[in-house]
Amino acid sequence: MLTEVNQRKARGRLGRDVQSKIGQQLRAMYDNVVNEGVPDRFNEMLRQLDEQKGAEETSKPEKGVN
Amino acid sequence: MLDPTLRDQMLSAVPSLRAFAISLSGNVDRADDLVQETLLRAIANIESFQPGTNMSAWLFTILRNLFRSEYRKRRREVEDTDGSYAESLKSHPEQSSRLEFNEFKVALGKLPPDQREALILVGASGFSYEEAAAICECAVGTIKSRVNRARNRLADLLAIEGADDFGPDHATRAILAAGGRG
């Protein structure tokens, strides 16, 4: 039926609008966090691990075998 | 010692890992702990990372698994309410409409975790359906259907009938828009 077809068309068009609106909100929310960059604690943590590992490797040159 | 290239790859994945962790856990502090634990796991298991493959996807997989096991443990202790989820994500007033944005976050928090993570991986993190399926350890079709269900559910929750009709309460939005700017 014609009306049904039209309704379906309308829904399809609406669907795209809704999807793009949802997509925008989702990315805005996500990007707010991404834009905060890398908090210092993570840089610091990796740096400390590097130092720690470096020290371990000098004191224990051979790795234990399990 | 950690290879500097791998280390840089890890660090550059941190911002999106945090965004993913916050959307999973709904809590910034927990999310940062989750990211930290993910990096520690990754470093401890760096031999199992294949150079040249997607570091970010690998880290997302680790984070998701950590969250899953933690979630199972915690779920009996703490029930996160819709309110606290939205609360943890708020801030950033530079939105076209803050109310609308908060409604969106509340609605997102109401999605089942499977659907929420699928929607975020594909719709926000920019992973392909295939990558998202690998991260969630499920079939590509499963991811597609979760994403679809998530979108439909969000549209229902937000009672969207059109692009200009985002959010159920026009009157309140109109008042905020009139009074909130300038």
Tab-separated table of C-alpha atoms in Angstrom:
chain	number	residue	atom	x	y	z
A	1	MET	CA	0.000	0.000	0.000
A	2	LEU	CA	1.113	3.484	-0.792
A	3	THR	CA	0.791	4.818	2.741
A	4	GLU	CA	2.813	1.951	4.112
A	5	VAL	CA	5.571	2.580	1.603
A	6	ASN	CA	5.600	6.251	2.494
A	7	GLN	CA	5.687	5.461	6.157
A	8	ARG	CA	8.584	3.151	5.654
A	9	LYS	CA	10.404	5.773	3.612
A	10	ALA	CA	9.787	8.345	6.300
A	11	ARG	CA	11.061	5.995	8.938
A	12	GLY	CA	14.186	5.297	6.929
A	13	ARG	CA	14.940	8.983	6.566
A	14	LEU	CA	14.233	9.595	10.217
A	15	GLY	CA	16.432	6.628	11.014
A	16	ARG	CA	19.457	8.211	9.393
A	17	ASP	CA	18.923	11.509	11.216
A	18	VAL	CA	18.564	9.739	14.519
A	19	GLN	CA	21.601	7.569	13.889
A	20	SER	CA	23.776	10.524	13.025
A	21	LYS	CA	22.576	12.425	16.087
A	22	ILE	CA	23.353	9.459	18.330
A	23	GLY	CA	26.742	9.085	16.662
A	24	GLN	CA	27.556	12.752	17.258
A	25	GLN	CA	26.650	12.590	20.944
A	26	LEU	CA	28.595	9.394	21.407
A	27	ARG	CA	31.743	10.780	19.823
A	28	ALA	CA	31.416	14.083	21.677
A	29	MET	CA	31.290	12.221	24.979
A	30	TYR	CA	34.189	9.963	24.068
A	31	ASP	CA	36.343	12.717	22.598
A	32	ASN	CA	35.948	14.806	25.735
A	33	VAL	CA	37.948	12.136	27.530
A	34	VAL	CA	40.370	11.476	24.676
A	35	ASN	CA	41.185	15.183	24.531
A	36	GLU	CA	42.384	15.071	28.118
A	37	GLY	CA	45.457	13.329	26.727
A	38	VAL	CA	47.723	11.117	28.818
A	39	PRO	CA	47.511	11.844	32.555
A	40	ASP	CA	50.915	12.183	34.234
A	41	ARG	CA	50.443	9.052	36.306
A	42	PHE	CA	50.794	6.865	33.202
A	43	ASN	CA	53.943	8.536	31.931
A	44	GLU	CA	55.335	8.326	35.430
A	45	MET	CA	54.373	4.679	35.832
A	46	LEU	CA	56.052	3.617	32.608
A	47	ARG	CA	59.162	5.596	33.445
A	48	GLN	CA	59.418	3.958	36.874
A	49	LEU	CA	58.864	0.512	35.413
A	50	ASP	CA	61.646	1.121	32.939
A	51	GLU	CA	64.029	2.135	35.700
A	52	GLN	CA	62.999	-0.771	37.871
A	53	LYS	CA	63.351	-3.276	35.080
A	54	GLY	CA	66.662	-1.774	34.068
A	55	ALA	CA	67.939	-2.227	37.630
A	56	GLU	CA	66.651	-5.806	37.820
A	57	GLU	CA	68.270	-6.719	34.569
A	58	THR	CA	71.646	-5.414	35.689
A	59	SER	CA	71.528	-7.238	39.008
A	60	LYS	CA	70.055	-10.459	37.589
A	61	PRO	CA	71.409	-10.881	34.094
A	62	GLU	CA	69.954	-14.375	33.675
A	63	LYS	CA	66.244	-14.915	33.676
A	64	GLY	CA	64.906	-17.817	35.720
A	65	VAL	CA	63.465	-20.685	33.725
A	66	ASN	CA	60.060	-21.967	34.721
B	1	MET	CA	63.323	-3.154	29.253
B	2	LEU	CA	60.285	-2.168	27.293
B	3	ASP	CA	61.024	-1.391	23.687
B	4	PRO	CA	60.638	2.401	23.247
B	5	THR	CA	58.460	1.930	20.162
B	6	LEU	CA	56.071	-0.333	22.027
B	7	ARG	CA	56.092	2.013	24.955
B	8	ASP	CA	55.153	4.939	22.713
B	9	GLN	CA	52.405	2.877	21.113
B	10	MET	CA	51.064	2.080	24.560
B	11	LEU	CA	51.127	5.677	25.691
B	12	SER	CA	49.398	6.889	22.568
B	13	ALA	CA	46.609	4.375	23.179
B	14	VAL	CA	46.044	5.672	26.731
B	15	PRO	CA	43.579	8.497	25.907
B	16	SER	CA	41.183	6.210	24.069
B	17	LEU	CA	41.695	3.394	26.590
B	18	ARG	CA	40.573	5.829	29.280
B	19	ALA	CA	37.548	6.888	27.272
B	20	PHE	CA	36.625	3.243	26.778
B	21	ALA	CA	37.247	2.408	30.447
B	22	ILE	CA	35.112	5.328	31.604
B	23	SER	CA	32.284	4.288	29.371
B	24	LEU	CA	32.518	0.721	30.693
B	25	SER	CA	32.917	1.444	34.370
B	26	GLY	CA	31.144	4.770	34.627
B	27	ASN	CA	33.737	5.999	37.089
B	28	VAL	CA	36.834	8.006	36.278
B	29	ASP	CA	38.993	6.748	39.150
B	30	ARG	CA	38.111	3.148	38.538
B	31	ALA	CA	38.691	3.690	34.860
B	32	ASP	CA	42.190	5.026	35.462
B	33	ASP	CA	42.985	2.077	37.720
B	34	LEU	CA	41.720	-0.198	35.003
B	35	VAL	CA	43.960	1.482	32.430
B	36	GLN	CA	46.928	1.214	34.764
B	37	GLU	CA	46.315	-2.480	35.348
B	38	THR	CA	45.914	-2.969	31.617
B	39	LEU	CA	49.318	-1.409	30.941
B	40	LEU	CA	50.936	-3.537	33.648
B	41	ARG	CA	49.398	-6.703	32.200
B	42	ALA	CA	50.441	-5.697	28.728
B	43	ILE	CA	54.034	-5.097	29.787
B	44	ALA	CA	54.160	-8.376	31.692
B	45	ASN	CA	52.873	-10.202	28.609
B	46	ILE	CA	54.582	-8.153	25.948
B	47	GLU	CA	56.026	-11.322	24.371
B	48	SER	CA	52.539	-12.287	23.285
B	49	PHE	CA	52.097	-9.037	21.363
B	50	GLN	CA	52.923	-9.438	17.705
B	51	PRO	CA	54.781	-6.377	16.442
B	52	GLY	CA	53.048	-4.816	13.485
B	53	THR	CA	49.588	-5.745	14.712
B	54	ASN	CA	47.213	-3.263	16.268
B	55	MET	CA	48.541	-2.317	19.714
B	56	SER	CA	45.428	-0.378	20.518
B	57	ALA	CA	43.127	-3.344	19.784
B	58	TRP	CA	45.361	-5.606	21.876
B	59	LEU	CA	45.192	-3.224	24.843
B	60	PHE	CA	41.429	-2.828	24.472
B	61	THR	CA	41.087	-6.605	24.650
B	62	ILE	CA	43.123	-6.768	27.844
B	63	LEU	CA	41.188	-3.908	29.396
B	64	ARG	CA	37.866	-5.431	28.503
B	65	ASN	CA	38.828	-8.789	30.008
B	66	LEU	CA	40.051	-7.116	33.192
B	67	PHE	CA	36.842	-5.163	33.429
B	68	ARG	CA	34.787	-8.273	32.843
B	69	SER	CA	36.439	-10.248	35.619
B	70	GLU	CA	36.337	-7.280	37.958
B	71	TYR	CA	32.730	-6.576	37.054
B	72	ARG	CA	31.732	-10.113	37.930
B	73	LYS	CA	33.471	-9.762	41.278
B	74	ARG	CA	32.090	-6.347	42.096
B	75	ARG	CA	28.594	-6.617	40.805
B	76	ARG	CA	27.413	-8.210	44.046
B	77	GLU	CA	29.028	-5.488	46.137
B	78	VAL	CA	28.217	-2.348	44.202
B	79	GLU	CA	25.218	-1.733	42.038
B	80	ASP	CA	25.859	1.272	39.880
B	81	THR	CA	22.780	3.384	39.480
B	82	ASP	CA	21.863	5.293	36.372
B	83	GLY	CA	22.484	8.479	38.263
B	84	SER	CA	26.040	7.765	39.306
B	85	TYR	CA	26.951	6.681	35.805
B	86	ALA	CA	25.723	9.941	34.368
B	87	GLU	CA	27.309	11.893	37.191
B	88	SER	CA	30.729	10.432	36.526
B	89	LEU	CA	30.587	11.434	32.887
B	90	LYS	CA	29.408	14.965	33.330
B	91	SER	CA	31.472	18.145	32.959
B	92	HIS	CA	32.377	19.917	29.758
B	93	PRO	CA	29.749	22.607	29.395
B	94	GLU	CA	30.625	23.355	25.765
B	95	GLN	CA	27.786	21.277	24.451
B	96	SER	CA	24.988	22.493	22.262
B	97	SER	CA	22.684	21.550	25.070
B	98	ARG	CA	23.898	20.255	28.359
B	99	LEU	CA	20.573	18.776	29.277
B	100	GLU	CA	20.396	16.870	26.038
B	101	PHE	CA	23.930	15.650	26.553
B	102	ASN	CA	23.232	14.444	30.065
B	103	GLU	CA	20.106	12.686	28.903
B	104	PHE	CA	22.252	10.922	26.380
B	105	LYS	CA	24.673	9.719	29.046
B	106	VAL	CA	21.889	8.485	31.288
B	107	ALA	CA	20.402	6.602	28.351
B	108	LEU	CA	23.796	5.123	27.481
B	109	GLY	CA	24.168	3.956	31.072
B	110	LYS	CA	20.894	2.064	30.762
B	111	LEU	CA	22.109	-0.092	27.901
B	112	PRO	CA	23.135	-3.663	28.660
B	113	PRO	CA	26.973	-3.761	28.967
B	114	ASP	CA	27.361	-5.937	25.847
B	115	GLN	CA	25.476	-3.447	23.724
B	116	ARG	CA	27.152	-0.422	25.251
B	117	GLU	CA	30.662	-1.694	24.656
B	118	ALA	CA	29.866	-2.726	21.078
B	119	LEU	CA	28.373	0.677	20.305
B	120	ILE	CA	31.334	2.500	21.826
B	121	LEU	CA	33.972	0.394	20.079
B	122	VAL	CA	32.360	0.881	16.687
B	123	GLY	CA	30.702	4.261	17.070
B	124	ALA	CA	33.298	6.126	19.106
B	125	SER	CA	36.631	4.278	19.249
B	126	GLY	CA	36.602	3.884	15.495
B	127	PHE	CA	37.182	0.129	15.354
B	128	SER	CA	35.799	-1.843	12.453
B	129	TYR	CA	33.133	-4.466	13.156
B	130	GLU	CA	35.831	-7.092	12.674
B	131	GLU	CA	38.190	-5.466	15.172
B	132	ALA	CA	35.377	-4.973	17.675
B	133	ALA	CA	34.435	-8.631	17.285
B	134	ALA	CA	38.036	-9.657	17.984
B	135	ILE	CA	38.161	-7.427	21.066
B	136	CYS	CA	34.869	-8.795	22.403
B	137	GLU	CA	35.748	-12.341	21.338
B	138	CYS	CA	32.513	-12.867	19.477
B	139	ALA	CA	31.259	-13.123	15.900
B	140	VAL	CA	31.119	-10.095	13.614
B	141	GLY	CA	27.363	-10.615	13.225
B	142	THR	CA	26.954	-10.500	16.988
B	143	ILE	CA	28.693	-7.129	17.130
B	144	LYS	CA	26.533	-5.788	14.323
B	145	SER	CA	23.357	-6.849	16.023
B	146	ARG	CA	24.491	-5.469	19.390
B	147	VAL	CA	25.305	-2.132	17.784
B	148	ASN	CA	21.913	-2.051	16.077
B	149	ARG	CA	20.070	-2.941	19.229
B	150	ALA	CA	22.058	-0.347	21.157
B	151	ARG	CA	21.156	2.368	18.649
B	152	ASN	CA	17.488	1.441	18.608
B	153	ARG	CA	17.326	1.287	22.358
B	154	LEU	CA	19.022	4.677	22.655
B	155	ALA	CA	16.594	6.185	20.186
B	156	ASP	CA	13.701	4.739	22.225
B	157	LEU	CA	15.116	5.901	25.534
B	158	LEU	CA	15.666	9.370	24.200
B	159	ALA	CA	12.284	9.352	22.515
B	160	ILE	CA	13.838	10.747	19.378
B	161	GLU	CA	11.430	11.350	16.576
B	162	GLY	CA	13.698	13.446	14.420
B	163	ALA	CA	16.991	15.249	14.377
B	164	ASP	CA	15.476	18.378	15.918
B	165	ASP	CA	13.648	16.392	18.488
B	166	PHE	CA	16.447	15.004	20.566
B	167	GLY	CA	15.344	14.639	24.130
B	168	PRO	CA	11.886	14.223	25.592
B	169	ASP	CA	11.391	17.602	27.141
B	170	HIS	CA	11.166	20.440	24.663
B	171	ALA	CA	9.873	22.997	27.109
B	172	THR	CA	12.762	22.579	29.506
B	173	ARG	CA	15.269	22.671	26.700
B	174	ALA	CA	13.740	25.809	25.271
B	175	ILE	CA	13.936	27.508	28.656
B	176	LEU	CA	17.539	26.445	29.151
B	177	ALA	CA	18.470	27.544	25.670
B	178	ALA	CA	16.876	30.932	26.199
B	179	GLY	CA	18.238	31.520	29.689
B	180	GLY	CA	21.488	29.632	29.597
B	181	ARG	CA	23.268	31.461	26.821
B	182	GLY	CA	24.713	34.939	26.952
